[in-house]
XYZ file of C-alpha atoms in Angstrom:
451
model
C 131.781 103.478 179.998
C 129.999 106.595 180.988
C 130.312 108.942 178.165
C 128.563 111.554 179.780
C 130.963 111.640 182.700
C 133.748 111.755 179.958
C 132.147 114.745 178.309
C 131.672 116.500 181.812
C 135.509 116.051 182.745
C 136.666 117.333 179.206
C 134.160 120.404 179.734
C 135.221 120.482 183.250
C 138.759 121.531 181.887
C 138.264 122.842 178.794
C 139.287 126.238 179.435
C 142.771 125.509 180.220
C 143.024 123.701 176.981
C 141.560 126.670 175.150
C 143.819 128.532 176.543
C 146.961 126.085 176.041
C 145.841 126.448 172.356
C 145.857 129.954 172.230
C 149.333 130.171 173.806
C 150.835 127.746 171.009
C 149.373 129.869 168.527
C 150.584 132.960 169.633
C 153.989 131.113 169.640
C 153.943 129.723 166.306
C 157.411 127.440 166.836
C 158.273 125.468 163.701
C 159.960 122.194 163.238
C 162.137 121.297 166.242
C 162.292 124.915 167.692
C 159.185 124.331 169.760
C 161.244 124.617 172.744
C 158.472 127.062 174.768
C 155.709 125.007 173.495
C 157.137 121.940 174.783
C 157.954 123.398 178.339
C 153.854 124.489 178.112
C 152.762 120.904 177.518
C 155.542 119.291 180.338
C 154.388 122.044 182.832
C 150.686 121.219 182.044
C 151.270 117.680 182.124
C 153.065 117.625 185.723
C 150.348 119.878 187.205
C 147.884 116.742 186.275
C 149.727 114.018 188.134
C 151.550 113.039 184.843
C 155.069 111.606 185.093
C 156.941 113.087 182.490
C 160.053 112.300 180.042
C 161.713 114.713 177.891
C 164.164 114.822 175.097
C 162.563 111.250 173.673
C 164.574 110.005 171.131
C 167.366 112.423 171.862
C 164.671 115.277 170.254
C 164.838 118.088 172.462
C 161.203 118.951 171.968
C 159.764 115.545 171.911
C 158.143 114.151 175.389
C 156.093 112.123 176.721
C 153.656 112.303 179.959
C 152.534 108.996 181.613
C 150.116 107.902 183.995
C 148.867 104.812 185.756
C 150.546 101.504 185.593
C 150.318 98.318 183.829
C 148.719 97.153 180.509
C 147.268 98.139 178.424
C 149.355 101.387 177.430
C 147.312 103.698 175.279
C 148.716 106.966 173.968
C 147.118 109.981 172.610
C 149.519 111.722 170.005
C 149.810 115.474 169.904
C 151.578 117.764 167.210
C 152.238 121.430 167.805
C 154.423 122.750 165.177
C 153.862 125.582 163.175
C 154.807 126.504 159.637
C 157.150 129.161 158.323
C 156.044 132.393 156.485
C 152.419 132.117 157.330
C 151.902 135.033 160.075
C 148.222 136.225 159.982
C 146.150 138.301 162.375
C 143.574 135.836 164.002
C 139.978 136.194 162.676
C 140.872 138.502 159.830
C 139.167 137.529 156.499
C 141.746 139.553 154.296
C 145.546 138.247 154.271
C 147.175 140.496 156.975
C 150.433 139.112 158.481
C 151.148 139.764 162.479
C 154.459 139.508 161.603
C 156.310 140.116 158.100
C 158.032 136.731 157.268
C 156.937 135.570 160.572
C 155.137 131.890 161.015
C 151.470 130.648 161.715
C 149.601 127.671 162.583
C 148.446 127.184 158.896
C 147.493 123.376 159.756
C 145.986 123.957 163.120
C 148.563 121.841 165.219
C 147.872 124.199 168.099
C 144.350 122.773 168.344
C 145.814 119.403 167.543
C 148.081 119.155 170.377
C 145.891 121.025 172.898
C 143.055 118.573 171.858
C 144.871 115.539 172.354
C 146.316 117.157 175.968
C 142.527 117.845 176.850
C 141.523 114.281 175.928
C 144.736 112.807 177.802
C 143.836 114.539 181.176
C 139.884 113.485 181.287
C 141.280 109.910 180.285
C 143.521 109.939 183.266
C 140.668 111.457 185.500
C 138.169 108.825 184.121
C 140.812 105.945 185.183
C 141.641 107.351 188.554
C 137.987 107.567 189.799
C 136.863 104.647 188.427
C 140.158 102.407 189.620
C 140.480 101.161 186.325
C 144.070 99.458 185.049
C 146.561 100.631 182.613
C 148.336 103.508 181.283
C 147.626 106.404 179.622
C 150.374 108.414 177.844
C 150.581 111.835 176.037
C 153.105 111.692 173.410
C 154.570 115.782 172.366
C 155.420 114.851 168.958
C 157.313 117.624 167.414
C 158.054 118.589 163.837
C 155.327 116.972 161.650
C 155.385 119.385 159.095
C 158.499 118.527 156.813
C 160.475 117.318 159.717
C 159.075 113.689 160.122
C 159.519 113.623 163.802
C 157.704 110.698 164.732
C 159.550 108.518 162.067
C 162.756 109.605 164.110
C 160.965 108.805 167.061
C 159.899 105.577 165.922
C 163.573 104.792 164.855
C 164.620 105.468 168.479
C 162.052 102.643 169.634
C 159.897 105.602 171.420
C 156.613 103.561 170.796
C 157.838 100.288 171.742
C 156.008 99.604 174.403
C 152.748 101.115 173.631
C 149.485 99.148 172.743
C 147.373 101.492 171.036
C 147.753 104.812 169.505
C 145.078 107.374 168.776
C 145.222 110.986 167.307
C 142.940 113.593 165.238
C 143.588 116.601 163.068
C 141.602 120.161 162.593
C 139.463 120.031 159.275
C 136.511 121.479 157.502
C 135.017 118.112 157.663
C 134.124 115.012 160.474
C 135.204 111.720 159.379
C 137.637 108.970 160.354
C 141.318 109.660 159.175
C 142.207 106.366 157.073
C 144.653 107.363 154.588
C 147.568 109.300 153.609
C 150.227 109.195 151.139
C 153.970 108.213 151.838
C 156.410 110.838 151.282
C 160.245 111.264 150.946
C 162.053 114.819 150.985
C 165.207 115.006 149.148
C 168.072 117.829 148.715
C 169.593 117.766 145.416
C 173.006 119.960 145.750
C 174.700 120.695 142.304
C 178.296 122.084 142.423
C 179.791 123.301 139.501
C 182.815 126.243 138.550
C 182.351 130.303 139.105
C 183.520 132.401 135.981
C 182.795 135.288 134.734
C 179.699 134.893 132.399
C 180.681 137.670 129.627
C 184.710 137.470 129.372
C 184.968 133.613 130.201
C 182.109 131.701 130.142
C 183.717 128.474 128.883
C 185.371 128.095 132.000
C 182.165 128.099 133.897
C 179.982 125.279 134.655
C 176.566 126.226 135.950
C 175.137 124.422 138.861
C 171.906 126.636 138.557
C 171.722 125.171 134.876
C 171.843 121.989 136.227
C 169.124 122.714 138.577
C 166.944 124.434 136.173
C 167.660 121.223 133.423
C 166.595 118.738 136.517
C 163.229 120.739 136.517
C 162.779 120.159 132.977
C 163.340 116.436 133.203
C 161.033 115.794 136.265
C 158.508 117.360 134.338
C 158.718 114.990 131.565
C 158.944 112.175 134.052
C 155.774 113.260 135.392
C 153.565 111.423 132.431
C 155.062 108.461 133.532
C 154.649 107.791 136.654
C 151.457 106.696 138.408
C 148.643 109.427 138.685
C 147.907 109.132 142.430
C 151.646 110.487 143.149
C 152.976 113.968 143.457
C 156.121 115.198 143.056
C 156.908 119.028 143.612
C 160.116 121.006 144.644
C 161.355 124.201 145.974
C 164.693 126.053 145.051
C 166.813 126.807 147.897
C 169.531 127.973 146.732
C 170.087 129.861 143.562
C 174.023 130.403 143.852
C 173.526 134.219 143.719
C 172.256 137.491 142.404
C 174.491 138.168 140.191
C 173.839 137.412 136.462
C 177.402 138.268 135.630
C 178.831 135.107 137.425
C 178.299 131.598 136.789
C 176.453 130.320 139.482
C 179.034 127.480 141.150
C 176.357 126.063 143.843
C 172.633 125.693 143.543
C 170.183 123.291 145.530
C 166.300 121.984 145.370
C 164.389 120.554 147.758
C 161.998 117.991 146.093
C 159.132 116.223 147.828
C 157.824 112.705 146.279
C 154.573 111.014 147.350
C 152.892 108.175 146.518
C 150.245 105.849 148.330
C 153.132 103.155 149.456
C 156.449 103.696 150.425
C 157.873 101.060 147.829
C 155.940 103.170 145.135
C 157.866 106.349 146.609
C 161.032 104.535 146.324
C 160.742 103.490 142.527
C 159.939 107.162 141.649
C 162.933 108.099 143.898
C 165.476 106.377 142.136
C 163.830 107.880 138.714
C 164.386 111.538 140.075
C 167.803 110.841 141.221
C 168.434 109.707 137.598
C 167.251 112.726 136.178
C 169.550 114.808 138.671
C 172.435 112.768 137.777
C 171.679 113.399 134.249
C 171.352 117.086 134.710
C 174.758 117.174 136.175
C 176.252 114.968 133.289
C 174.996 117.414 130.700
C 176.189 120.301 132.744
C 179.372 118.504 133.827
C 178.433 119.760 137.195
C 178.278 117.337 140.412
C 175.221 116.397 142.618
C 174.960 115.294 146.039
C 171.758 113.669 146.696
C 170.453 113.644 150.703
C 167.232 112.073 152.207
C 165.982 115.073 154.975
C 162.871 113.169 155.999
C 160.405 110.632 155.224
C 157.142 109.508 155.631
C 155.281 106.182 155.523
C 151.436 105.961 154.589
C 148.722 104.845 157.263
C 148.158 101.371 158.114
C 144.547 101.177 158.411
C 142.840 99.189 161.689
C 139.291 98.455 161.368
C 138.960 97.528 164.847
C 140.023 101.088 165.904
C 137.999 102.580 163.206
C 134.789 100.894 164.459
C 135.530 102.252 168.225
C 136.055 105.551 166.821
C 133.179 105.628 164.296
C 130.834 104.578 167.610
C 132.160 107.595 169.359
C 131.806 110.068 166.654
C 128.393 108.918 166.196
C 127.627 109.659 170.136
C 129.386 113.276 170.111
C 128.461 114.259 166.465
C 126.730 116.135 165.220
C 127.249 119.550 167.122
C 125.833 122.851 166.213
C 127.233 126.297 165.682
C 125.552 129.598 166.275
C 124.679 132.282 163.222
C 127.451 134.207 164.281
C 130.032 131.507 163.825
C 128.064 130.176 160.615
C 128.528 133.933 159.514
C 132.298 134.220 160.102
C 132.965 131.039 158.631
C 131.021 132.028 154.930
C 133.097 135.163 154.903
C 136.093 133.087 155.257
C 134.620 131.057 152.449
C 134.422 133.934 149.968
C 138.176 134.665 150.586
C 138.973 131.257 148.140
C 135.970 130.360 146.648
C 133.092 132.371 144.241
C 130.821 129.481 144.850
C 130.663 128.706 148.709
C 129.472 125.774 150.090
C 126.446 125.310 152.308
C 126.705 125.434 155.102
C 129.401 127.136 155.845
C 130.021 124.687 158.896
C 128.636 121.615 159.328
C 128.816 119.536 162.474
C 127.651 116.227 160.765
C 129.356 112.938 160.698
C 128.388 110.376 157.763
C 131.230 107.899 158.391
C 132.674 108.597 155.231
C 136.501 107.438 156.143
C 137.277 106.126 152.657
C 137.556 110.034 150.885
C 140.995 110.239 148.987
C 143.294 112.067 150.963
C 146.526 113.482 149.174
C 148.155 114.884 151.972
C 150.911 112.863 154.283
C 151.757 112.505 157.926
C 154.287 110.930 160.242
C 151.404 109.339 161.940
C 151.834 106.931 159.057
C 155.218 105.622 160.555
C 153.298 105.143 164.308
C 150.829 103.128 162.781
C 153.265 100.298 161.449
C 154.402 99.743 164.761
C 151.418 100.356 166.805
C 147.930 100.081 166.309
C 146.816 103.315 165.302
C 143.648 105.195 164.019
C 142.752 109.041 164.105
C 139.767 111.114 162.705
C 139.158 114.891 161.815
C 136.942 117.315 163.385
C 135.470 120.495 161.852
C 137.555 123.521 163.251
C 137.554 125.214 159.665
C 134.845 126.670 157.195
C 133.734 124.112 154.536
C 136.505 123.802 151.574
C 139.514 125.500 153.637
C 142.466 124.858 151.843
C 145.634 123.610 154.696
C 148.509 125.398 155.277
C 147.286 129.351 154.308
C 146.665 132.314 155.991
C 142.738 131.428 156.265
C 143.851 128.610 158.532
C 145.907 130.507 160.511
C 143.087 133.168 160.999
C 140.675 130.655 161.555
C 142.250 128.391 164.115
C 141.692 131.088 166.951
C 137.849 131.139 166.480
C 135.289 129.967 168.529
C 134.134 127.294 166.156
C 137.519 126.106 165.656
C 137.651 125.699 169.811
C 134.432 123.761 169.362
C 135.822 121.373 167.412
C 138.616 120.841 169.173
C 137.108 120.368 172.108
C 134.485 117.568 170.564
C 137.396 115.910 169.344
C 138.930 115.522 172.573
C 135.590 113.894 173.638
C 135.780 111.191 170.841
C 139.477 110.700 171.489
C 139.058 110.073 175.487
C 135.753 107.866 174.778
C 137.373 105.800 172.658
C 140.714 105.092 174.650
C 138.305 104.305 177.971
C 136.280 101.943 175.851
C 139.599 100.192 175.060
C 140.672 100.468 178.940
C 137.152 98.848 179.528
C 137.413 96.177 176.766
C 141.043 94.531 176.622
C 139.850 92.248 173.863
C 139.606 95.032 171.561
C 143.249 95.822 172.230
C 143.867 92.420 171.513
C 141.704 92.712 167.929
C 143.255 95.804 167.145
C 146.874 94.303 167.376
C 145.499 91.229 164.852
C 144.158 93.921 162.527
C 147.553 95.363 162.319
C 149.040 92.041 161.472
C 146.630 91.440 158.866
C 146.542 94.898 157.087
C 150.363 94.889 156.779
C 150.712 91.475 155.606
C 153.734 90.636 153.961
C 154.539 94.075 153.943
C 157.058 95.340 156.355
C 157.606 98.557 157.740
C 160.560 100.463 155.779
C 161.730 104.164 155.952
C 163.428 105.458 153.507
C 165.436 107.905 156.005
C 168.855 106.813 156.149
C 169.850 104.843 159.459
C 172.604 107.308 160.181
C 170.248 110.188 159.535
C 169.572 112.776 162.215
C 166.544 115.179 162.629
C 167.512 118.685 160.899
C 167.601 120.570 164.654
């Protein structure tokens, strides 16, 4: 493998990848609504000679681009969905919505998708120029944010023929992305009886009371679950805004996270009991519906070693004084004692750092050997899902991090194409890591994506 050639292949088309990231940022389409973004990708893939398959898994915005033939089949995963209510003018170090109540890329998926695309194109060009057998695939994966798009794609067997999956994520540090929390999102819909709250309160049965009592019960439950777990919620329907009417309807959406799916399942059963208890106390009823679920990441040591070697080849990378200053100004918006330096292009190989977020890449990792990295695109310590992230993912230093991530992915994929024994070793690693534990999703078999 010639890393210099791969770097030059990325750099020769980086302007197109950067422009793609900018267009995705401007569209800021949320889960399962990424129609224009999906079209941008499919057109770009076709222009690069990929064979494109759309509506993967019966999801309109999911797609796949393939180039080459035969084995191995190595896939690069791309995400591109935004988050609601995070609209923000880019580059501005104060909260300033571009559109009040609009969407924004608060997790940097505009960079993620475009960077993965850049890697896939470079791999395609390298395989073609060096006449290397095998197939490179780019998977367009919608709705990672709260939609578990990949989990539904796994259920529909979209990855069954793939040998290896690689991915990345924008962050404020460079490292191997080796762990995440399993997650389930559950809707609790309480149903009561409306009545005049003053004239005939005894005839009413408040669904909102049930919702509030559930919150109290779950607060007490938090003391009795494992410390690594997280339980959080959002009331999605208060039943109205008239205090003189007993609310007959109320809904709350809970997210339950833990290191393993089995632990999430156990906590979910207890939260369900709290909900049923709240309904019993208020003489209401409750419908419990699982909306989405994410599995934890199954580590793959072989792929981590491949990525680590190429991370060391690409990193560290440097930033200009202007970029360092701009990042420092963003740091000042969320901390009074900013870390130094504000941006760091170094790589320390610290892949075992705790990670409390969830990703549907985990579901893919249970059916295909999978690994991923993070690349510095944000000022040190930047909290994700915030206006600060939205404002930064159009900066020059964010795009620099994206291009370097693309280089690592491309080099790693080419290394795997050239050494099929590594692919076999990665498959054995997957089986050893899983042990006797089988892949299980908490998404009900008849459940469909919330499109």
